Structure formats: structure tokens, C-alpha cells
PDB file of C-alpha atoms in Angstrom:
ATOM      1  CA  UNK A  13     105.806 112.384 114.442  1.00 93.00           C
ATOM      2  CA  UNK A  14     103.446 112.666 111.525  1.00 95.00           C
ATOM      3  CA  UNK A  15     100.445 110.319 112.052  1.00 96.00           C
ATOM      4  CA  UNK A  16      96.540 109.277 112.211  1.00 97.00           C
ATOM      5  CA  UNK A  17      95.239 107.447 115.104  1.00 97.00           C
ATOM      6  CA  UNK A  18      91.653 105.998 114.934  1.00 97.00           C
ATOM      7  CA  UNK A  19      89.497 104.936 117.825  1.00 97.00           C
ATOM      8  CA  UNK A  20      86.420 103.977 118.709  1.00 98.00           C
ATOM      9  CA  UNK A  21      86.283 100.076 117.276  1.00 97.00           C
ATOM     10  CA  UNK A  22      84.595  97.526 119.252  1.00 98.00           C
ATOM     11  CA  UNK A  23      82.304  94.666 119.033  1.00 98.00           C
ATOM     12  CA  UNK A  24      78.832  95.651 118.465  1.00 98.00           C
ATOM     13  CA  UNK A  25      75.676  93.441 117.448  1.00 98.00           C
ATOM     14  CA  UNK A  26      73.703  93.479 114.163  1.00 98.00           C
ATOM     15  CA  UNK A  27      71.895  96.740 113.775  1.00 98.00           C
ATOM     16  CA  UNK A  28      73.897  98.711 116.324  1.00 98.00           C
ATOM     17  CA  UNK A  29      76.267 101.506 115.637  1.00 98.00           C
ATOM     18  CA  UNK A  30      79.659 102.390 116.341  1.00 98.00           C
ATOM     19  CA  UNK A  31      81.385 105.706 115.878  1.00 98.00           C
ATOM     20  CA  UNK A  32      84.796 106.040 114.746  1.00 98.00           C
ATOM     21  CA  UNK A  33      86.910 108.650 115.128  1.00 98.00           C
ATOM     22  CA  UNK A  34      90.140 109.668 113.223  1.00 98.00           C
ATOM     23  CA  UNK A  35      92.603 111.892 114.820  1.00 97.00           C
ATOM     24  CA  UNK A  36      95.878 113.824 113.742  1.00 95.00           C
ATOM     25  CA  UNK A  37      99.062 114.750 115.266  1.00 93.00           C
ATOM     26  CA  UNK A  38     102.261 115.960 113.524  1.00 94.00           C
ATOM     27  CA  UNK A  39      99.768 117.902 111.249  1.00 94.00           C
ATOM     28  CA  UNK A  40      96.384 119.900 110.400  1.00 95.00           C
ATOM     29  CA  UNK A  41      94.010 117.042 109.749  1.00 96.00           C
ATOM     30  CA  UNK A  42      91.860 119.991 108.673  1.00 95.00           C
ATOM     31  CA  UNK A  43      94.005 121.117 105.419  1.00 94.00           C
ATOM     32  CA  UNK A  44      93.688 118.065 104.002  1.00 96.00           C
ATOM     33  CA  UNK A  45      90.713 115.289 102.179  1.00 97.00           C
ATOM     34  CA  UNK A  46      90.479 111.906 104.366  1.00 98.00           C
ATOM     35  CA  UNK A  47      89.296 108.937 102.961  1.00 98.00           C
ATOM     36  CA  UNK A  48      88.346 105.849 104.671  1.00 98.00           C
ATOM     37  CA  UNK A  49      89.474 102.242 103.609  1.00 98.00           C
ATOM     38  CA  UNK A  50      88.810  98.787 105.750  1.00 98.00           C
ATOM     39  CA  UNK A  51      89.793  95.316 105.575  1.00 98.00           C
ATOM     40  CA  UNK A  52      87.606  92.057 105.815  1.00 98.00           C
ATOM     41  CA  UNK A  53      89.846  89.053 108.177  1.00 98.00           C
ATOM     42  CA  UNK A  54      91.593  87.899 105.856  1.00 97.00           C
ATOM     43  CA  UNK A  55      90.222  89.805 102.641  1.00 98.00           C
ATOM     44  CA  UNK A  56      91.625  92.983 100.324  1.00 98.00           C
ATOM     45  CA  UNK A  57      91.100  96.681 101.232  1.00 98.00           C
ATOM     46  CA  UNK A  58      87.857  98.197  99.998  1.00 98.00           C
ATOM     47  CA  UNK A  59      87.446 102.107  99.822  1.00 98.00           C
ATOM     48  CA  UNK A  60      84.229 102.914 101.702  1.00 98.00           C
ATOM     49  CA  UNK A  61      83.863 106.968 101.746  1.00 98.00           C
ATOM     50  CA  UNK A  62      85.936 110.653 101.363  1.00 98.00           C
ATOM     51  CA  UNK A  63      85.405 113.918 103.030  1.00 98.00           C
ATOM     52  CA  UNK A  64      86.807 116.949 101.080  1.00 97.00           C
ATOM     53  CA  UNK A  65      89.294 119.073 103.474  1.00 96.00           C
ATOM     54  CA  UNK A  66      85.985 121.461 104.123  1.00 95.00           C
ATOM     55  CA  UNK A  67      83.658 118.639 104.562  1.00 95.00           C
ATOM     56  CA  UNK A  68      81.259 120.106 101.618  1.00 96.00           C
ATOM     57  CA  UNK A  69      82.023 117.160  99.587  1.00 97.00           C
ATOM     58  CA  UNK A  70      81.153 113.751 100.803  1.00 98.00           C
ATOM     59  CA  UNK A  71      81.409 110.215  98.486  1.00 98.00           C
ATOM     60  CA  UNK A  72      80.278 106.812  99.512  1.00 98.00           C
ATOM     61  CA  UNK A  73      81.021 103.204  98.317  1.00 98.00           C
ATOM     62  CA  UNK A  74      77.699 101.373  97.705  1.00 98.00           C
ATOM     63  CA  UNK A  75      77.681  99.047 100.233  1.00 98.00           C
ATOM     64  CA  UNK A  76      77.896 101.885 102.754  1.00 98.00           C
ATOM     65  CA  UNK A  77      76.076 103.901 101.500  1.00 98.00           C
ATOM     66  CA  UNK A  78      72.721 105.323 103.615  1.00 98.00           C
ATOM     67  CA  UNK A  79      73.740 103.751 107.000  1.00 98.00           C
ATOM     68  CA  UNK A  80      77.848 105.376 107.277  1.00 98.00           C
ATOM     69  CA  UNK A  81      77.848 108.866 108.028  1.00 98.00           C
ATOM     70  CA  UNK A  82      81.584 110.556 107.625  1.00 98.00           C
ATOM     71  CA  UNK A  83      81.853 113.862 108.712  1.00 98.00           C
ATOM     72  CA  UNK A  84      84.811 116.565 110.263  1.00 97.00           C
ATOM     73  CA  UNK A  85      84.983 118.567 113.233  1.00 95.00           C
ATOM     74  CA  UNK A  86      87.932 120.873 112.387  1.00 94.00           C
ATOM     75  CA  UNK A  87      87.896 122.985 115.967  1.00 93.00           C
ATOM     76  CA  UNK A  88      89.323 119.698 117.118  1.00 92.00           C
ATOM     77  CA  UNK A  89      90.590 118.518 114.007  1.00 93.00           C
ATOM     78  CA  UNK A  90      89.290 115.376 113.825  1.00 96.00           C
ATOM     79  CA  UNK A  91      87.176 113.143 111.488  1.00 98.00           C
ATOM     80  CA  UNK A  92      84.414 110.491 112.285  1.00 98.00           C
ATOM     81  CA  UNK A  93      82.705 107.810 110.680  1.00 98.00           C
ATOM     82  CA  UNK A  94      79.587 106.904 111.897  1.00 98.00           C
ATOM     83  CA  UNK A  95      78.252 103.821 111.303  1.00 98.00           C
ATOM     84  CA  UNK A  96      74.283 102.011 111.751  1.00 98.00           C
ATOM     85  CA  UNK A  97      72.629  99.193 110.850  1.00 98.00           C
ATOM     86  CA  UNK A  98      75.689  97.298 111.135  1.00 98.00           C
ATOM     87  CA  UNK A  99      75.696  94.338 109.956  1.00 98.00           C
ATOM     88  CA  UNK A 100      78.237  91.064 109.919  1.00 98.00           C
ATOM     89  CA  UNK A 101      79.968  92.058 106.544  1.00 98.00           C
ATOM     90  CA  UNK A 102      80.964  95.034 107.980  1.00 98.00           C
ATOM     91  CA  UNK A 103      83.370  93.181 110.346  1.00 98.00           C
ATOM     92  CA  UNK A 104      86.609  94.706 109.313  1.00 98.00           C
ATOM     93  CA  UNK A 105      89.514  96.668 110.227  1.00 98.00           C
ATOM     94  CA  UNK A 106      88.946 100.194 109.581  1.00 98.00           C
ATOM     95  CA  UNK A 107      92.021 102.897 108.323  1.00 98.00           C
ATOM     96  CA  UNK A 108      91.603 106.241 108.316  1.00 98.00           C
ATOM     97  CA  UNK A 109      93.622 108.101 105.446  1.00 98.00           C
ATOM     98  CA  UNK A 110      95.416 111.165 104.666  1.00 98.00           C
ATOM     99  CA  UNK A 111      95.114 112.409 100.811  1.00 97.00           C
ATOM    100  CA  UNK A 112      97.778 114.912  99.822  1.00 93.00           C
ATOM    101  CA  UNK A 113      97.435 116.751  96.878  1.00 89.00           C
ATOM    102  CA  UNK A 114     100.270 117.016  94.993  1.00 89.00           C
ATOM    103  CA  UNK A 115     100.756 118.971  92.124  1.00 91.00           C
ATOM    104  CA  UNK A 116     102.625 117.277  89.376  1.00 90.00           C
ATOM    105  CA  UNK A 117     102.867 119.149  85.578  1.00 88.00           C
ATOM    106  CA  UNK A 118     100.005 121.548  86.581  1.00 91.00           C
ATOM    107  CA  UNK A 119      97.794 118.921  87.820  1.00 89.00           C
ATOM    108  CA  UNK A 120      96.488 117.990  91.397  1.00 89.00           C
ATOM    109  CA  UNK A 121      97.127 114.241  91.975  1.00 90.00           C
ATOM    110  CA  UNK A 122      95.711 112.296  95.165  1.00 92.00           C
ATOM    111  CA  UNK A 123      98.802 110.872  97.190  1.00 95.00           C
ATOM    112  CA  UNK A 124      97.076 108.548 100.301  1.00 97.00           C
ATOM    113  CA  UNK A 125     100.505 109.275 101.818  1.00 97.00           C
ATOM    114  CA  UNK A 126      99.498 108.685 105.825  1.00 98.00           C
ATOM    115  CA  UNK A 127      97.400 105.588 107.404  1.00 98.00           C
ATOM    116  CA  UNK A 128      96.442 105.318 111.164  1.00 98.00           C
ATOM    117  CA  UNK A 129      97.070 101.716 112.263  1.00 97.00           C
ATOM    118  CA  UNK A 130      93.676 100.879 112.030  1.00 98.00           C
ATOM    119  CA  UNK A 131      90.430 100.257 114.459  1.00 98.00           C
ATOM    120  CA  UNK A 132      88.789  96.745 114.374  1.00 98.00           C
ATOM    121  CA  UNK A 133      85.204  96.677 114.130  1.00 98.00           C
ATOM    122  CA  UNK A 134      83.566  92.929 114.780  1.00 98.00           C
ATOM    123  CA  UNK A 135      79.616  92.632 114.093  1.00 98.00           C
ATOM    124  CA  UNK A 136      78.256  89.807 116.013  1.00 97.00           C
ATOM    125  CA  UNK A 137      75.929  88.977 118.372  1.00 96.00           C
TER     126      UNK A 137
ATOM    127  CA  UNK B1410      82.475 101.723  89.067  1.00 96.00           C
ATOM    128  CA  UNK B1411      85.581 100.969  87.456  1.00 98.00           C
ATOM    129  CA  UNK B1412      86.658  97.553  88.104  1.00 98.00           C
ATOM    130  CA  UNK B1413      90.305  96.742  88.615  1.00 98.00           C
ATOM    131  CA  UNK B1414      91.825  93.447  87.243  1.00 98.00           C
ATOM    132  CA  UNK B1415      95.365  92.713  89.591  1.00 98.00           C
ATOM    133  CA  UNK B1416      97.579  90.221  88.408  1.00 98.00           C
ATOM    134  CA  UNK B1417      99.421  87.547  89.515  1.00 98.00           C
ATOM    135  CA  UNK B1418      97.301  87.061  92.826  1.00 98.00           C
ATOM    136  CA  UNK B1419     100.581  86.092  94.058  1.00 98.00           C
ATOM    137  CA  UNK B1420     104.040  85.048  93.250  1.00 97.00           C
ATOM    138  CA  UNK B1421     107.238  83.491  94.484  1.00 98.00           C
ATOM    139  CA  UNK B1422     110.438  85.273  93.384  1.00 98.00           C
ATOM    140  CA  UNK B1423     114.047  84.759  94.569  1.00 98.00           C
ATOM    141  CA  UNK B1424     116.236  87.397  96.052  1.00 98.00           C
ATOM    142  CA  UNK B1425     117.754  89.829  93.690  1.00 98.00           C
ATOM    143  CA  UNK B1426     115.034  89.070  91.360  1.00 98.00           C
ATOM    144  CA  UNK B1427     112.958  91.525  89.040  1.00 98.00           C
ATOM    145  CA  UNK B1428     109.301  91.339  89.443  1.00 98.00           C
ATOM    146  CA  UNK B1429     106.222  92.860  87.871  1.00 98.00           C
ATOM    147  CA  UNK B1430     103.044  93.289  89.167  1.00 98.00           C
ATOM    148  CA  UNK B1431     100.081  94.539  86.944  1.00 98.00           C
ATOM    149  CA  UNK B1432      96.717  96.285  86.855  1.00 98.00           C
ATOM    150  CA  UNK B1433      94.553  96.973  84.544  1.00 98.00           C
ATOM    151  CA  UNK B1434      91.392  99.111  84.367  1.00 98.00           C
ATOM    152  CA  UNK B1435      88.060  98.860  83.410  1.00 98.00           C
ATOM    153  CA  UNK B1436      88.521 101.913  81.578  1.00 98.00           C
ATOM    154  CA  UNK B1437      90.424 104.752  81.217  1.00 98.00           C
ATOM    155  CA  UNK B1438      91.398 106.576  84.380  1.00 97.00           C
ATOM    156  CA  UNK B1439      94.928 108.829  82.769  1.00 96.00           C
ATOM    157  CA  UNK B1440      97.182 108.103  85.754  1.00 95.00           C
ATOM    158  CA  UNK B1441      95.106 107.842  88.315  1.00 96.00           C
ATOM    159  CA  UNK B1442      96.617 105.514  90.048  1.00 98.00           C
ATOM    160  CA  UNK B1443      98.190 104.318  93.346  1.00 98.00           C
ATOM    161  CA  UNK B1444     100.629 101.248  94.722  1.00 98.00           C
ATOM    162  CA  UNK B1445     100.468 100.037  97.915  1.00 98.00           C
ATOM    163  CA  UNK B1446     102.128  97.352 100.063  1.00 98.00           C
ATOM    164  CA  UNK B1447     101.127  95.788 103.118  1.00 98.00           C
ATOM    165  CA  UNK B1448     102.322  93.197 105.772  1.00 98.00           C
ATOM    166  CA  UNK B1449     100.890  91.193 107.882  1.00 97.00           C
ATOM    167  CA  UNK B1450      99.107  92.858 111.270  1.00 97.00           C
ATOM    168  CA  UNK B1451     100.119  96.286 109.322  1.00 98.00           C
ATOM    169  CA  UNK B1452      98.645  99.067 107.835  1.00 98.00           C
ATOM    170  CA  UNK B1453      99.423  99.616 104.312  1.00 98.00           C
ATOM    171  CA  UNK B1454     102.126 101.727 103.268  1.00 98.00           C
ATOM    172  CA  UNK B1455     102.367 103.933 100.108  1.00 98.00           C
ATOM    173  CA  UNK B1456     105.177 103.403  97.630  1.00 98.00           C
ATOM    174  CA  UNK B1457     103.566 104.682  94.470  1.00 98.00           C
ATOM    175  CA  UNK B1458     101.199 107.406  93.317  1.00 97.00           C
ATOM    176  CA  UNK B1459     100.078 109.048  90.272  1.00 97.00           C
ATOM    177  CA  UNK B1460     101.375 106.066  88.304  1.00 97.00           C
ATOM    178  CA  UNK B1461     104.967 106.506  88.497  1.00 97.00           C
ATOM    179  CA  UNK B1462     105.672 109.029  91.308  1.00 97.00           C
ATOM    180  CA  UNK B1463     108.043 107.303  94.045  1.00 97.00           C
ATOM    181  CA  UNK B1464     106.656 108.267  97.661  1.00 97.00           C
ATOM    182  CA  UNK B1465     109.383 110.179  99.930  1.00 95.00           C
ATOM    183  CA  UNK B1466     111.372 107.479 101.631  1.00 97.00           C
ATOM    184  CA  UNK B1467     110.798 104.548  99.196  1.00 98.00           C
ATOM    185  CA  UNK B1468     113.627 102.329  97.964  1.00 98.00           C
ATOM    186  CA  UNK B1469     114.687 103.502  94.886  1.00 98.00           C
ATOM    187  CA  UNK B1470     114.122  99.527  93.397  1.00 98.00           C
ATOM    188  CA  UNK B1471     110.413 100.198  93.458  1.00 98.00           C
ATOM    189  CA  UNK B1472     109.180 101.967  90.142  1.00 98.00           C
ATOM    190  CA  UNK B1473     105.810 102.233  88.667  1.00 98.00           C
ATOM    191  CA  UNK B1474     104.686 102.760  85.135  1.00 98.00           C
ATOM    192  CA  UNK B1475     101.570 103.300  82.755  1.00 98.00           C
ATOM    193  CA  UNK B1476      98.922 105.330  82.125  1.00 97.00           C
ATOM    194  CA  UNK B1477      95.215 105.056  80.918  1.00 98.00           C
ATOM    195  CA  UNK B1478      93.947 101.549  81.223  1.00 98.00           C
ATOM    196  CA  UNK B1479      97.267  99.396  81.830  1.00 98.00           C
ATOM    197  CA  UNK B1480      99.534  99.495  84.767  1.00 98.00           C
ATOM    198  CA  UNK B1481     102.921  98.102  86.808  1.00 98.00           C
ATOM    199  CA  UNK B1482     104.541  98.151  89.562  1.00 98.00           C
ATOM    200  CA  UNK B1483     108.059  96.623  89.241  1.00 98.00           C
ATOM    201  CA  UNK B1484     110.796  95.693  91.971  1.00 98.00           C
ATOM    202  CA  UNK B1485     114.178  95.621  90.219  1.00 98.00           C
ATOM    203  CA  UNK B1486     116.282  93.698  92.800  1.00 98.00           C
ATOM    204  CA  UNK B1487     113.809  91.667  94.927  1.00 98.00           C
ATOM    205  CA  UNK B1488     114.620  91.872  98.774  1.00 98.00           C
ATOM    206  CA  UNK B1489     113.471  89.808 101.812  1.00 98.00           C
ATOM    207  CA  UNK B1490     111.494  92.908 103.016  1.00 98.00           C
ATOM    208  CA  UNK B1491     109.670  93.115 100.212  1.00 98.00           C
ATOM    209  CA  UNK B1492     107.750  89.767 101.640  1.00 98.00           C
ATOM    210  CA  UNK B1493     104.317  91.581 101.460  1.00 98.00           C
ATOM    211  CA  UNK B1494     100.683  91.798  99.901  1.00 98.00           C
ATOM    212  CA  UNK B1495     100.388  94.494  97.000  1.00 98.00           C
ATOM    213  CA  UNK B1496      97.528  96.633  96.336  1.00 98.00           C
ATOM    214  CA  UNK B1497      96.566  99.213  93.462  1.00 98.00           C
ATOM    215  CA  UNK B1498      94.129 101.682  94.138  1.00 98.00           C
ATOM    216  CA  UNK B1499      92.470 103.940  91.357  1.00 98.00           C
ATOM    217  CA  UNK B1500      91.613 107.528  92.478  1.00 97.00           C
ATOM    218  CA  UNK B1501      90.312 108.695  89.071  1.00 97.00           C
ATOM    219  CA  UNK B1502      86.417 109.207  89.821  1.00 97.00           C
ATOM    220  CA  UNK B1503      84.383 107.414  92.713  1.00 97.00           C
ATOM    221  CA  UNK B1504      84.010 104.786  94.089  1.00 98.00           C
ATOM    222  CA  UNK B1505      87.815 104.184  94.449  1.00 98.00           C
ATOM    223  CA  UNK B1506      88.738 100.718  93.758  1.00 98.00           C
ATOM    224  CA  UNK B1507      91.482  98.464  94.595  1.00 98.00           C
ATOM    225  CA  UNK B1508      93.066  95.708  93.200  1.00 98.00           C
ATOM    226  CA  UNK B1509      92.419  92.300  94.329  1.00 98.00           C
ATOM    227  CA  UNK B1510      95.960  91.764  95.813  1.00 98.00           C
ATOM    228  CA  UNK B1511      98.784  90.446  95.026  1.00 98.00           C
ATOM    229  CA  UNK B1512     101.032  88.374  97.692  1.00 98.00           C
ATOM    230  CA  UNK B1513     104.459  88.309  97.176  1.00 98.00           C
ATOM    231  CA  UNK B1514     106.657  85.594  98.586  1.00 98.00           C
ATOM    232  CA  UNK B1515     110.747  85.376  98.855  1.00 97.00           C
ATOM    233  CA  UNK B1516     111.727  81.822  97.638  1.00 95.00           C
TER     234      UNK B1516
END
């Protein structure tokens, strides 16, 4: 079965860290660009970072931005998020996600086509 | 970072019912775009991408449309299933945004 398992959530107080770590089976995690998304209780999904497929290329939503670290290690074919200074707003659940490029009419399109169930993360002390 | 406006925040449609969920951008971003549904306790669940491009294994009813700035996702025969909370999700330059949700009930 194709499919992305995360690990590594927890409950952890302000200005700790947690890692997280995304794992693949059914598939080469390394051929492919991972983003990572979480959810607020109760809120919408917010994008928080991408890793390209080689790792060279690395984006990061604001808020995250200078304390989450994503990075790959493809001999084990695996990708991690690593996150400091937490802080209460980071509470969430966080997915893991596959993006397949798809070509369509000679252009590469972004398909987020595989989503591990998801890690919870609770900030408090 | 491009903001995306999702609209209704949610609705209540009968069975068998057509309904259209939109999403506009803060500016252009061609197709670059992505529908989503999740349910409760679940991670979400790709039906769309590219703006119109039905994922492998979606129900046929789903369809999206629209390109540049103005976008829909449209069920044409509304099912109990399709209970769920709706996301778009632009992909055209970073940081990605998502909608704001739209939750979808079955009168």
C-alpha cells in the first residue's frame, strides 16, 4: 500500500523542540518534493515548508520560518521537520505530503496526491 | 503572499443536488491550483489538481474549473459522503496558501 506515516508528535513546553519525521512505504520518498501542511484544533490547513526531491531547495511559510528546520535523509528515505522555539500557536496536527509532478500539455503541475494521517503536536506547559 | 478568498464558508445542500464552491486569488496564479476535501478526524484527500484535473479514483461528479484569478469546484449530484470540509490550495509561487474552508452539510 502506497502511503506516508509521520511520527514523532508529542506534547512539549514553550521553547522546546520536537522532531518529526515523515516516512514512506509503497514508494521512493526520495523521487519525489514533500511539503508539509498542519492543522490548528479546530482551524483550516496552513502550508508551513517544501523540500525539493534533492533537498537543494527548501521554502518556508513566515510564521515558521527561522525556528523549523525540514530536511531529507534519502539512505533511509525519510524526511524530518525539526522544530524549536515552539510555541502555543504551533499546537497543531502536522501532515506530511507527497507532491507528484505531473506533466500536463508540456508543463509540470504539483499534484499533493498522498497524506500521512498526521502527527499531533500540543505546546503547553 | 497570495491571499485566497473561499466562498461560501459553508453550505447546506440536499441529496442529488449541484453545488459550487469558489476561490478566488489575490492575483494571477494560471492554474495553479488544487481541491481538497476533508472529514472529520481525517487527513485530507485530493480530488482536484491543476484546476480541472480529476485525481485517480475520484467520483466522476466532482469537476473543477478556472484559471488565473477565479476558481470552482462543483459536485453535480450531491451525495451523503460528500458531508465534508473543502479546501483550495494554490501551488503557483510560495508560500502556498489555502482557502479558508468551506463545510459542506447534507440537508
Amino acid at each position: 500500500e502506497v502511503q506516508l506515516v509521520e511520527s514523532g508528535g508529542g506534547l512539549v513546553q514553550p521553547g522546546g523542540s520536537l522532531r518529526l519525521s515523515c516516512a514512506a512505504s509503497g514508494f521512493t520518498l526520495n523521487n519525489y518534493q514533500v511539503i508539509w501542511v498542519r492543522q490548528a484544533p479546530g482551524k483550516g490547513l496552513e502550508w508551513i515548508s517544501y523540500i525539493s526531491s534533492s533537498g537543494n531547495t527548501i521554502h518556508y511559510a513566515d510564521s515558521v520560518r527561522g525556528r523549523f528546520t525540514v530536511s531529507r535523509d534519502h539512505a533511509i528515505n525519510s524526511v524530518y521537520l525539526q522544530m524549536s522555539s515552539l510555541r502555543a500557536e504551533d499546537t497543531a496536527v502536522y501532515y506530511c505530503v507527497r507532491d507528484l509532478d505531473t506533466l500536463i500539455q508540456g508543463l509540470w503541475e504539483d499534484a499533493f496526491d498522498i497524506w500521512g494521517q498526521g502527527t499531533t503536536v500540543t505546546v503547553s506547559s | 503572499a497570495i491571499q485566497m478568498t473561499q466562498s461560501p464558508s459553508s453550505l447546506s445542500a440536499s441529496v442529488g443536488d449541484r453545488v459550487t464552491i469558489t476561490c478566488r486569488a489575490s492575483q494571477d496564479i494560471r492554474n495553479d491550483l488544487g481541491w481538497f476535501q476533508q472529514k472529520p478526524g481525517k487527513a485530507p484527500k485530493l480530488l482536484i489538481y491543476a484546476a480541472s484535473n480529476l485525481q485517480g479514483g475520484v467520483p466522476s461528479r466532482f469537476s473543477g474549473s478556472g484559471s488565473g484569478t477565479d476558481f470552482s469546484l462543483t459536485i453535480s449530484s450531491l451525495q451523503p459522503e460528500d458531508s465534508a470540509t473543502y479546501y483550495c490550495l494554490q501551488d503557483y509561487s510560495y508560500p502556498f496558501t489555502f482557502g479558508q474552508g468551506t463545510r459542506l452539510e447534507i440537508k
